[in-house]
Coordinates of C-alpha atoms and ligand atoms in Angstrom, one line a residue:
X8 CA 0.4 26.1 -14.3
X9 CA 1.1 22.7 -15.8
X10 CA 4.6 21.5 -16.6
X11 CA 4.8 18.8 -19.3
X12 CA 7.4 16.5 -20.8
X13 CA 7.8 16.5 -24.6
X14 CA 6.0 13.2 -24.8
X15 CA 3.0 14.6 -22.9
X16 CA 3.0 17.6 -25.2
X17 CA 3.0 15.4 -28.3
X18 CA -0.1 13.6 -27.0
X19 CA -1.8 17.0 -26.5
X20 CA -0.9 18.1 -30.0
X21 CA -2.1 14.8 -31.5
X22 CA -5.4 14.8 -29.7
X23 CA -6.0 18.4 -30.7
X24 CA -5.2 17.6 -34.4
X25 CA -7.3 14.5 -34.4
X26 CA -10.2 16.5 -33.0
X27 CA -10.1 18.5 -36.2
X28 CA -7.8 21.5 -35.3
X29 CA -5.5 21.7 -38.3
X30 CA -1.7 21.4 -37.5
X31 CA -0.9 24.5 -39.6
X32 CA -3.3 26.5 -37.4
X33 CA -1.5 25.3 -34.2
X34 CA 1.8 26.4 -35.9
X35 CA 0.3 29.8 -36.9
X36 CA -0.8 30.4 -33.3
X37 CA 2.7 29.4 -32.1
X38 CA 4.2 31.8 -34.6
X39 CA 1.8 34.7 -33.7
X40 CA 2.7 34.3 -30.0
X41 CA 6.4 34.2 -30.9
X42 CA 6.1 37.3 -33.0
X43 CA 4.1 39.2 -30.3
X44 CA 6.8 38.4 -27.8
X45 CA 9.5 39.5 -30.2
X46 CA 7.7 42.8 -30.7
X47 CA 7.5 43.3 -26.9
X48 CA 11.1 42.3 -26.4
X49 CA 12.2 44.8 -29.0
X50 CA 10.2 47.6 -27.4
X51 CA 11.6 46.7 -24.0
X52 CA 15.2 46.7 -25.3
X53 CA 14.6 50.3 -26.6
X54 CA 16.2 49.7 -30.0
X55 CA 15.8 53.2 -31.5
X56 CA 15.5 52.3 -35.1
X57 CA 12.6 52.2 -37.5
X58 CA 11.1 48.8 -37.7
X59 CA 12.4 48.1 -41.2
X60 CA 16.0 48.7 -39.9
X61 CA 15.7 46.3 -37.0
X62 CA 17.7 43.2 -37.9
X63 CA 15.9 40.0 -36.8
X64 CA 17.7 36.8 -37.6
X65 CA 15.6 33.7 -37.4
X66 CA 17.5 30.4 -37.1
X67 CA 15.4 27.7 -38.6
X68 CA 15.8 23.9 -38.2
X69 CA 14.1 21.2 -40.4
X70 CA 11.4 20.3 -37.9
X71 CA 8.2 22.0 -36.7
X72 CA 10.2 24.2 -34.3
X73 CA 11.7 25.6 -37.5
X74 CA 8.2 25.8 -39.0
X75 CA 7.2 28.1 -36.1
X76 CA 10.1 30.3 -36.9
X77 CA 9.3 30.5 -40.6
X78 CA 5.7 31.5 -39.9
X79 CA 6.9 34.1 -37.3
X80 CA 9.2 35.6 -39.9
X81 CA 6.3 36.2 -42.2
X82 CA 4.2 37.8 -39.4
X83 CA 7.1 40.1 -38.4
X84 CA 7.6 41.1 -42.0
X85 CA 3.9 42.0 -42.2
X86 CA 4.3 44.2 -39.1
X87 CA 7.1 46.2 -40.8
X88 CA 10.2 44.5 -39.4
X89 CA 13.2 43.2 -41.4
X90 CA 13.5 39.5 -40.6
X91 CA 15.9 37.2 -42.4
X92 CA 16.0 33.5 -42.2
X93 CA 19.0 31.2 -41.8
X94 CA 18.0 27.6 -42.6
X95 CA 20.2 25.0 -40.9
X96 CA 19.8 22.8 -44.0
X97 CA 19.1 23.1 -47.7
X98 CA 15.5 24.3 -48.6
X99 CA 14.5 20.9 -50.1
X100 CA 14.9 19.1 -46.8
X101 CA 11.8 20.8 -45.3
X102 CA 8.6 18.8 -45.4
X103 CA 4.8 19.2 -44.8
X104 CA 3.7 22.3 -42.9
X105 CA 7.3 23.5 -42.7
X106 CA 7.8 23.4 -46.4
X107 CA 4.5 25.3 -46.8
X108 CA 5.7 28.0 -44.4
X109 CA 9.0 28.2 -46.3
X110 CA 7.1 28.7 -49.5
X111 CA 5.1 31.5 -47.9
X112 CA 8.3 33.1 -46.6
X113 CA 9.6 33.0 -50.2
X114 CA 6.4 34.5 -51.5
X115 CA 6.7 37.3 -48.9
X116 CA 10.2 38.1 -50.2
X117 CA 12.0 37.3 -46.9
X118 CA 15.7 36.9 -47.3
X119 CA 16.7 33.3 -46.8
X120 CA 20.2 31.9 -46.4
X121 CA 21.1 28.2 -46.2
X122 CA 23.7 27.6 -43.5
X123 CA 25.7 25.1 -45.6
X124 CA 26.2 27.8 -48.3
X125 CA 27.4 30.5 -45.8
X126 CA 31.1 31.1 -45.1
X127 CA 31.8 31.2 -41.4
X128 CA 32.7 34.9 -41.4
X129 CA 29.5 35.8 -43.2
X130 CA 27.4 33.8 -40.8
X131 CA 29.1 35.4 -37.8
X132 CA 28.6 38.8 -39.3
X133 CA 24.9 38.2 -39.7
X134 CA 24.7 37.1 -36.1
X135 CA 26.8 39.9 -34.7
X136 CA 24.8 42.5 -36.7
X137 CA 21.4 41.2 -35.4
X138 CA 19.3 43.2 -33.0
X139 CA 17.4 40.0 -32.1
X140 CA 17.9 36.3 -32.8
X141 CA 14.9 34.0 -32.9
X142 CA 16.1 30.5 -32.2
X143 CA 13.8 28.0 -34.0
X144 CA 16.5 25.4 -34.6
X145 CA 15.3 22.6 -32.2
X146 CA 12.3 22.2 -30.0
X147 CA 10.8 19.3 -28.2
X148 CA 11.8 16.9 -31.0
X149 CA 15.5 16.8 -30.0
X150 CA 17.1 13.4 -29.8
X151 CA 20.6 12.5 -28.7
X152 CA 23.6 14.8 -28.7
X153 CA 23.7 17.8 -31.0
X154 CA 24.9 16.9 -34.4
X155 CA 25.4 18.2 -38.0
X156 CA 24.8 21.8 -39.0
X157 CA 22.8 22.6 -35.9
X158 CA 25.7 21.6 -33.7
X159 CA 28.0 23.8 -35.9
X160 CA 25.5 26.8 -35.6
X161 CA 25.2 26.5 -31.8
X162 CA 28.9 26.1 -31.3
X163 CA 29.7 29.1 -33.6
X164 CA 27.3 31.4 -31.8
X165 CA 28.2 30.2 -28.3
X166 CA 32.0 30.3 -28.9
X167 CA 32.8 32.8 -31.7
X168 CA 30.1 35.5 -31.9
X169 CA 31.3 38.8 -30.4
X170 CA 29.0 39.2 -27.7
X171 CA 25.6 37.9 -26.6
X172 CA 22.9 39.1 -29.0
X173 CA 19.4 39.5 -27.6
X174 CA 17.8 36.0 -28.1
X175 CA 14.3 34.7 -28.1
X176 CA 13.9 30.9 -28.1
X177 CA 10.9 29.3 -29.7
X178 CA 9.4 26.7 -27.3
X179 CA 12.7 25.8 -25.6
X180 CA 16.3 27.0 -26.1
X181 CA 17.8 24.7 -28.8
X182 CA 20.0 22.1 -27.3
X183 CA 18.0 21.8 -24.0
X184 CA 16.3 18.5 -23.5
X185 CA 12.7 19.1 -22.7
X186 CA 12.3 16.2 -20.3
X187 CA 15.3 16.8 -18.1
X188 CA 16.7 20.3 -18.5
X189 CA 20.1 18.9 -19.4
X190 CA 21.9 20.1 -22.5
X191 CA 22.6 17.9 -25.5
X192 CA 26.3 18.9 -25.3
X193 CA 25.7 22.6 -25.8
X194 CA 22.6 24.9 -26.0
X195 CA 21.8 28.4 -27.1
X196 CA 21.2 30.8 -24.2
X197 CA 18.0 32.8 -24.5
X198 CA 16.8 36.0 -22.8
X199 CA 13.2 35.0 -23.5
X200 CA 11.4 31.9 -24.4
X201 CA 8.0 31.7 -26.0
X202 CA 6.8 28.2 -25.0
X203 CA 3.8 26.6 -26.6
X204 CA 0.6 25.6 -24.6
X205 CA 2.4 24.7 -21.3
X206 CA 5.8 24.9 -19.5
X207 CA 8.2 22.1 -20.5
X208 CA 10.2 20.5 -17.7
X209 CA 13.5 21.6 -19.3
X210 CA 12.5 25.2 -18.8
X211 CA 12.4 25.0 -15.1
X212 CA 14.9 22.2 -14.2
X213 CA 18.5 23.2 -14.1
X214 CA 20.6 23.8 -16.1
X215 CA 17.8 24.4 -18.7
X216 CA 16.3 27.0 -16.4
X217 CA 19.5 29.1 -16.7
X218 CA 19.2 29.0 -20.6
X219 CA 15.6 30.0 -20.8
X220 CA 15.4 33.5 -19.6
X221 CA 12.0 34.9 -19.0
X222 CA 9.3 32.4 -20.1
X223 CA 6.0 33.2 -21.6
X224 CA 3.4 30.5 -22.2
X225 CA 1.6 30.9 -25.5
X226 CA -2.0 29.8 -25.9
X227 CA -2.0 27.9 -29.3
X228 CA -5.5 26.5 -29.0
X229 CA -4.9 23.4 -27.0
X230 CA -7.6 23.1 -24.4
X231 CA -6.7 23.3 -20.7
X232 CA -8.5 19.9 -20.1
X233 CA -6.3 18.2 -22.7
X234 CA -3.2 19.6 -21.0
X235 CA -4.5 18.4 -17.6
X236 CA -5.4 15.0 -19.0
X237 CA -2.0 14.2 -20.4
X238 CA 0.0 16.0 -17.6
X239 CA 1.2 14.1 -14.6
X240 CA 0.2 16.6 -11.9
X241 CA 3.4 18.6 -12.0
X242 CA 3.0 22.3 -11.8
X243 CA 5.1 25.4 -11.5
X244 CA 4.5 27.3 -8.2
X245 CA 4.5 31.0 -9.0
X246 CA 3.0 34.2 -7.6
X247 CA -0.4 33.3 -9.0
X248 CA -0.5 30.1 -7.0
X249 CA 0.8 31.8 -3.9
X250 CA -2.0 34.4 -4.0
X251 CA -4.6 31.7 -4.3
X252 CA -3.4 29.8 -1.3
X253 CA -2.4 32.4 1.2
X254 CA -4.4 31.8 4.4
X255 CA -7.2 34.2 5.3
X256 CA -6.8 36.1 8.6
X257 CA -10.1 37.0 10.2
X258 CA -10.2 40.5 11.8
X259 CA -11.5 39.3 15.1
X260 CA -9.0 36.5 15.6
X261 CA -6.9 36.1 18.7
X262 CA -3.4 34.6 19.0
X263 CA -4.7 31.1 19.5
X264 CA -6.5 31.2 16.1
X265 CA -3.4 31.6 14.1
X266 CA -1.7 28.4 15.2
X267 CA 0.3 27.3 18.3
X268 CA 3.7 25.8 17.4
X269 CA 6.3 24.1 19.4
X270 CA 9.8 24.0 17.9
X271 CA 12.1 21.2 19.2
X272 CA 15.5 22.4 18.2
X273 CA 19.0 23.5 19.3
X274 CA 21.9 22.1 21.3
X275 CA 25.1 23.5 22.8
X276 CA 26.9 25.4 20.1
X277 CA 23.8 25.4 17.9
X278 CA 21.7 28.3 19.3
X279 CA 21.3 30.1 16.0
X280 CA 19.2 27.5 14.2
X281 CA 16.3 27.3 16.7
X282 CA 16.2 31.1 16.8
X283 CA 16.0 31.3 13.0
X284 CA 13.1 28.8 13.0
X285 CA 11.1 30.3 15.8
X286 CA 11.6 33.9 14.5
X287 CA 10.5 33.0 10.9
X288 CA 7.4 31.2 12.3
X289 CA 6.5 34.4 14.2
X290 CA 7.2 36.4 11.1
X291 CA 4.9 34.2 9.1
X292 CA 1.7 34.7 11.0
X293 CA 1.9 32.3 14.0
X294 CA 0.2 33.5 17.1
X295 CA 2.3 31.7 19.6
X296 CA 5.7 29.9 19.3
X297 CA 7.3 27.7 22.0
X298 CA 10.9 26.6 21.8
X299 CA 11.6 23.3 23.5
X300 CA 15.3 23.3 24.0
X301 CA 18.1 21.8 26.1
X302 CA 18.0 23.4 29.6
X303 CA 21.6 24.3 29.3
X304 CA 21.0 26.9 26.6
X305 CA 17.3 27.8 27.2
X306 CA 18.0 31.0 29.0
X307 CA 20.5 32.1 26.4
X308 CA 18.2 31.5 23.4
X309 CA 15.1 32.9 25.1
X310 CA 16.9 36.1 25.9
X311 CA 17.6 36.7 22.2
X312 CA 13.9 36.9 21.1
X313 CA 11.3 38.7 23.2
X314 CA 8.3 37.0 21.6
X315 CA 9.6 33.5 22.3
X316 CA 8.4 31.2 25.1
X317 CA 11.3 29.0 26.0
X318 CA 10.7 25.6 27.6
X319 CA 13.8 23.9 29.1
X320 CA 14.3 20.2 28.5
X321 CA 16.5 17.8 30.5
X322 CA 19.8 17.5 28.7
X323 CA 23.2 15.9 28.7
X324 CA 26.3 17.6 27.4
X325 CA 24.1 20.3 25.8
X326 CA 22.0 17.8 23.8
X327 CA 18.4 16.9 24.9
X328 CA 18.4 13.7 27.0
X329 CA 16.1 10.7 26.4
X330 CA 14.0 11.5 29.4
X331 CA 13.0 14.8 27.7
X332 CA 10.5 12.8 25.7
X333 CA 7.8 12.7 28.4
X334 CA 7.8 16.5 28.6
X335 CA 7.7 16.8 24.8
X336 CA 4.7 14.4 24.8
X337 CA 2.9 16.4 27.4
X338 CA 3.6 19.7 25.7
X339 CA 2.5 18.4 22.3
X340 CA -1.0 18.3 23.6
X341 CA -1.0 22.1 24.0
X342 CA 0.0 22.9 20.4
X343 CA -1.2 22.5 16.8
X344 CA 2.1 21.4 15.4
X345 CA 5.6 20.3 16.3
X346 CA 8.6 21.3 14.3
X347 CA 11.7 19.2 14.9
X348 CA 15.3 19.2 14.0
X349 CA 17.3 22.4 13.4
X350 CA 20.5 22.2 15.4
X351 CA 19.2 19.4 17.6
X352 CA 22.3 17.2 17.5
X353 CA 22.2 13.6 16.3
X354 CA 23.2 11.2 19.1
X355 CA 21.4 8.1 20.2
X356 CA 19.2 10.1 22.7
X357 CA 17.9 12.3 19.9
X358 CA 17.4 9.2 17.8
X359 CA 15.3 7.6 20.5
X360 CA 13.3 10.8 21.0
X361 CA 12.5 11.0 17.2
X362 CA 11.5 7.4 17.2
X363 CA 9.2 7.9 20.2
X364 CA 7.7 11.0 18.6
X365 CA 6.9 9.1 15.4
X366 CA 5.5 6.2 17.3
X367 CA 3.5 7.9 20.0
X368 CA 2.3 11.3 18.8
X369 CA -0.3 12.2 16.2
X370 CA -0.1 16.0 15.7
X371 CA 1.2 17.5 12.5
X372 CA 5.0 17.2 12.4
X373 CA 7.6 19.1 10.4
X374 CA 10.9 17.2 10.3
X375 CA 14.1 18.8 9.2
X376 CA 17.9 18.6 9.6
X377 CA 19.0 16.4 12.6
X378 CA 15.5 15.0 12.9
X379 CA 16.0 13.5 9.5
X380 CA 19.6 12.5 10.1
X381 CA 18.7 10.1 12.9
X382 CA 15.9 8.2 11.1
X383 CA 17.1 4.7 10.2
X384 CA 13.8 3.1 9.5
X385 CA 11.4 4.6 6.9
X386 CA 8.5 2.6 8.4
X387 CA 8.5 5.1 11.2
X388 CA 7.5 7.7 8.7
X389 CA 5.0 5.6 6.8
X390 CA 3.3 4.5 10.0
X391 CA 3.1 8.0 11.7
X392 CA -0.5 8.7 12.9
X393 CA -0.5 12.4 12.0
X394 CA 0.4 14.5 9.0
X395 CA 4.1 14.7 8.1
X396 CA 6.1 17.3 6.3
X397 CA 9.8 16.6 5.6
X398 CA 12.2 19.3 4.3
X399 CA 15.5 17.5 3.4
X400 CA 18.3 19.0 1.3
X401 CA 19.9 16.6 -1.1
X402 CA 22.5 15.5 1.5
X403 CA 19.7 14.6 4.1
X404 CA 17.7 12.9 1.3
X405 CA 20.8 10.9 0.3
X406 CA 21.1 9.6 3.9
X407 CA 17.4 8.8 4.1
X408 CA 17.2 6.7 1.0
X409 CA 20.8 5.5 0.5
X410 CA 21.4 7.1 -2.9
X411 CA 24.4 9.4 -3.5
X412 CA 23.8 13.1 -3.9
X413 CA 24.5 13.2 -7.7
X414 CA 22.0 10.4 -8.2
X415 CA 19.4 12.5 -6.4
X416 CA 20.2 15.7 -8.3
X417 CA 19.9 13.9 -11.6
X418 CA 16.5 12.6 -10.9
X419 CA 15.1 15.1 -8.3
X420 CA 11.6 15.1 -9.5
X421 CA 10.9 11.4 -9.6
X422 CA 12.7 10.7 -6.4
X423 CA 10.8 13.4 -4.5
X424 CA 7.5 12.2 -6.0
X425 CA 8.0 8.5 -5.3
X426 CA 9.2 9.1 -1.7
X427 CA 6.2 11.3 -0.8
X428 CA 3.8 8.7 -2.3
X429 CA 5.5 5.6 -0.8
X430 CA 5.7 7.1 2.7
X431 CA 2.4 9.0 2.7
X432 CA 3.8 12.4 3.5
X433 CA 4.6 15.8 2.0
X434 CA 8.1 16.3 0.9
X435 CA 10.2 19.4 0.2
X436 CA 13.3 18.4 -1.6
X437 CA 15.4 21.6 -1.3
X438 CA 18.0 22.9 -3.7
X439 CA 17.9 25.0 -6.8
X440 CA 14.3 24.6 -8.2
X441 CA 13.0 23.1 -4.9
X442 CA 10.4 20.4 -5.4
X443 CA 7.4 19.9 -3.2
X444 CA 5.6 16.6 -3.5
X445 CA 2.3 15.4 -2.1
X446 CA 1.4 11.8 -1.0
X447 CA -1.2 11.8 -3.9
X448 CA 1.3 12.5 -6.7
X449 CA 0.8 16.3 -7.0
X450 CA 4.1 18.0 -7.4
X451 CA 5.2 21.6 -7.6
X452 CA 8.5 23.1 -8.8
X453 CA 9.2 26.4 -7.2
X454 CA 9.8 29.4 -9.3
X455 CA 11.3 31.8 -6.7
X456 CA 14.7 32.0 -5.1
X457 CA 18.3 32.9 -5.9
X458 CA 21.8 31.4 -5.4
X459 CA 22.5 33.6 -2.3
X460 CA 20.1 31.5 -0.4
X461 CA 22.5 28.6 -0.4
X462 CA 23.8 29.8 3.0
X463 CA 23.9 28.5 6.6
X464 CA 20.5 28.7 8.3
X465 CA 18.4 29.2 5.2
X466 CA 16.8 25.8 5.7
X467 CA 16.0 26.6 9.4
X468 CA 14.1 29.7 8.2
X469 CA 12.1 27.5 5.7
X470 CA 11.2 25.2 8.5
X471 CA 9.7 28.1 10.5
X472 CA 7.6 29.3 7.5
X473 CA 6.3 25.8 6.7
X474 CA 5.4 25.2 10.3
X475 CA 3.6 28.5 10.7
X476 CA 1.5 28.0 7.5
X477 CA 0.6 24.5 8.4
X478 CA -0.5 25.5 11.9
X479 CA -2.7 28.2 10.4
X480 CA -4.8 25.4 9.0
X481 CA -3.5 24.9 5.5
X482 CA -3.2 21.4 4.1
X483 CA 0.4 20.0 4.4
X484 CA 1.3 20.0 0.7
X485 CA 0.0 23.5 0.0
X486 CA 1.6 24.9 3.2
X487 CA 4.9 23.4 2.2
X488 CA 4.7 24.7 -1.4
X489 CA 3.6 28.2 -0.4
X490 CA 6.4 28.3 2.3
X491 CA 9.0 27.4 -0.3
X492 CA 7.8 30.1 -2.6
X493 CA 7.6 32.7 0.1
X494 CA 11.1 31.8 1.4
X495 CA 12.5 32.1 -2.2
X496 CA 10.8 35.4 -2.8
X497 CA 12.1 36.8 0.5
X498 CA 15.5 35.6 -0.6
X499 CA 15.1 37.5 -3.9
X500 CA 14.2 40.7 -2.0
X501 CA 17.1 40.2 0.3
X502 CA 19.5 39.7 -2.6
X503 CA 18.3 42.9 -4.3
X504 CA 19.8 44.8 -1.3
X505 CA 22.5 42.5 0.1
X506 CA 23.6 40.9 -3.2
X507 CA 23.8 37.1 -3.5
X508 CA 27.3 37.2 -2.0
X509 CA 26.4 39.0 1.3
X510 CA 23.0 37.4 1.8
X511 CA 22.5 35.6 5.2
X512 CA 19.6 33.6 6.6
X513 CA 18.6 36.5 8.8
X514 CA 18.2 38.7 5.8
X515 CA 15.6 36.3 4.4
X516 CA 13.5 36.7 7.6
X517 CA 13.9 40.5 7.4
X518 CA 12.3 40.4 4.0
X519 CA 9.3 38.2 4.8
X520 CA 7.1 41.2 5.5
X521 CA 7.7 42.5 1.9
X522 CA 6.5 39.1 0.5
X523 CA 3.4 38.9 2.7
X524 CA 2.5 42.5 1.6
X525 CA 3.0 41.5 -2.0
X526 CA 0.8 38.5 -1.8
X527 CA -2.1 40.1 0.1
Ligands
NPW123 N1 3.4 19.0 -33.1 C1 2.7 20.2 -33.3 O1 1.6 20.1 -33.7 C2 3.2 21.5 -33.0 C3 4.5 21.7 -32.7 N2 5.1 22.8 -32.5 C4 6.5 23.0 -32.6 O2 7.1 21.9 -33.0 C5 8.2 21.6 -32.2 C6 8.5 20.1 -32.3 O3 8.7 19.8 -33.6 P1 9.3 18.4 -34.1 O4 8.6 17.3 -33.4 O5 9.2 18.5 -35.6 O6 10.8 18.5 -33.6 P2 11.9 19.7 -33.6 O7 12.0 20.1 -32.3 O8 11.6 20.7 -34.7 O9 13.2 18.8 -34.0 C7 13.2 17.9 -35.0 C8 14.3 18.2 -36.0 O10 15.5 18.4 -35.3 C9 16.5 17.5 -35.8 N3 17.2 17.0 -34.6 C10 16.7 16.2 -33.6 N4 17.7 16.0 -32.7 C11 18.8 16.7 -33.1 C12 20.1 16.8 -32.6 N5 20.4 16.3 -31.4 N6 20.9 17.5 -33.3 C13 20.6 18.1 -34.5 N7 19.4 18.0 -35.0 C14 18.5 17.2 -34.4 C15 15.7 16.4 -36.5 O11 16.5 16.0 -37.5 P3 16.7 14.4 -38.0 O12 16.9 13.6 -36.7 O13 15.4 14.2 -38.6 O14 17.8 14.5 -38.9 C16 14.5 17.1 -37.0 O15 14.8 17.8 -38.3 C17 7.9 22.1 -30.9 O16 9.0 22.4 -30.1 C18 7.1 23.4 -31.3 O17 8.1 24.4 -31.5 C19 4.2 24.0 -32.6 O18 4.2 24.4 -33.9 C20 2.8 23.7 -32.2 C21 2.3 22.6 -33.0
K124 K1 14.2 26.5 -30.1

């Protein structure tokens, strides 16, 4: 499903209106979708009152977001509810379709307050007595920091209302910037968001994602082709996408048909990481997984996992030695993919080996952790002869491109997309709302995951899943995006039992089976 910026959304609106679809009809569809979601939300919240006793407060700004709210008030009144409107401004400041919808609300005898006329106590009492708030103060037309009455309203509700009242945002929570997900100083937290025509970036980038609650996309009559035309290839990766992509397994396959993987990982003191990667690959459908590892710890790691085939490599002080490359090169001919990095160490021998791999091999490569830490020349990536998938966290990305972590976090989307394009590879930029970018500009933002997954070894598990899916024949970008989703979903399952506090990387692996079952 497409994710747009406000500017892209405006172009879609404009083209649709110019094609002859009246603006007021778009607004009516937006309002109908909002009212339907409000009706569902009220049912779900089990408010045991007759409809005409259910207090719905609709906060209305001067722009079209407010217009959506005004029209929704009329529809809800028609369905027997008791909506009331609080305008952020005086009535005469509304123009065009918004003025029209205000007149219709008056005609339908809906109670209308003007915020400037309300005493603070009265306003707070209205909010506190509400069963549902519909937030139609600000949508995609927000500019700059919050100001004026809208700032006062949002501050009062956020800071002085008794408790959180069930809230449904129209299009986007007011105060969230649609392009970035940042707040304009403050924002109204929603439990649900009815968003028009397509996701807005601000609903899935943090912190906006935390303000948006459950998001429902409302079809307001804008054609899918229009949305695709003005979008920039950014999509949200959810269960629907996952189900479409999951690799088919034929009933008469043998273990070689499901991908042979070699994992080059581990060093003295780092025996957990290679095990997490190999185990998660085996738990993601791979037929055969080899672990290429320092001879010093090979017996130890191999004894931990029955299904694993351990291949000892020459080493020095527990880290693979430069001369290990010949064996890696020979071995790479036997497999479909090489996954490199978890717990490998990062001395000059490792650096030389990674350089040699990138210069001399041509099989699909997944590079993570220490494999990324030793790359000091991006040309090595760009010139690699095979397919490449990189899975850095913001710290590794920072090292790779020489920006600091906060610069990366403030511009995750563009940075991931540009890097993947410039270096002709698939990139997974990890972190909350992981981004997967393809060399051709397609980009996914992941929808699954939870904060408990920020734990040691979580990335090693992801490397195993990505490698497994790629070796099963998927294209690199889709394998990476599906792996990120599956990893996040397994984390959600794990957290449901373990809590986000107690979740460990091993729990993610333990819950992979539940995700594969859910998707097939
Ligand atoms: N286009 C369409 O066809 C359709 C659009 N749709 C809907 O329209 C929404 C977009 O509507 P929009 O463009 O009118 O902007 P909107 O979000 O209401 O905000 C503008 C108002 O906010 C004010 N304001 C701005 N920044 C502020 C701040 N920081 N702090 C305080 N105030 C601030 C600004 O005031 P001003 O700067 O003029 O004083 C102005 O009054 C979109 O989200 C969707 O819900 C749907 O109906 C489908 C059809
Ligand atoms: K809103």
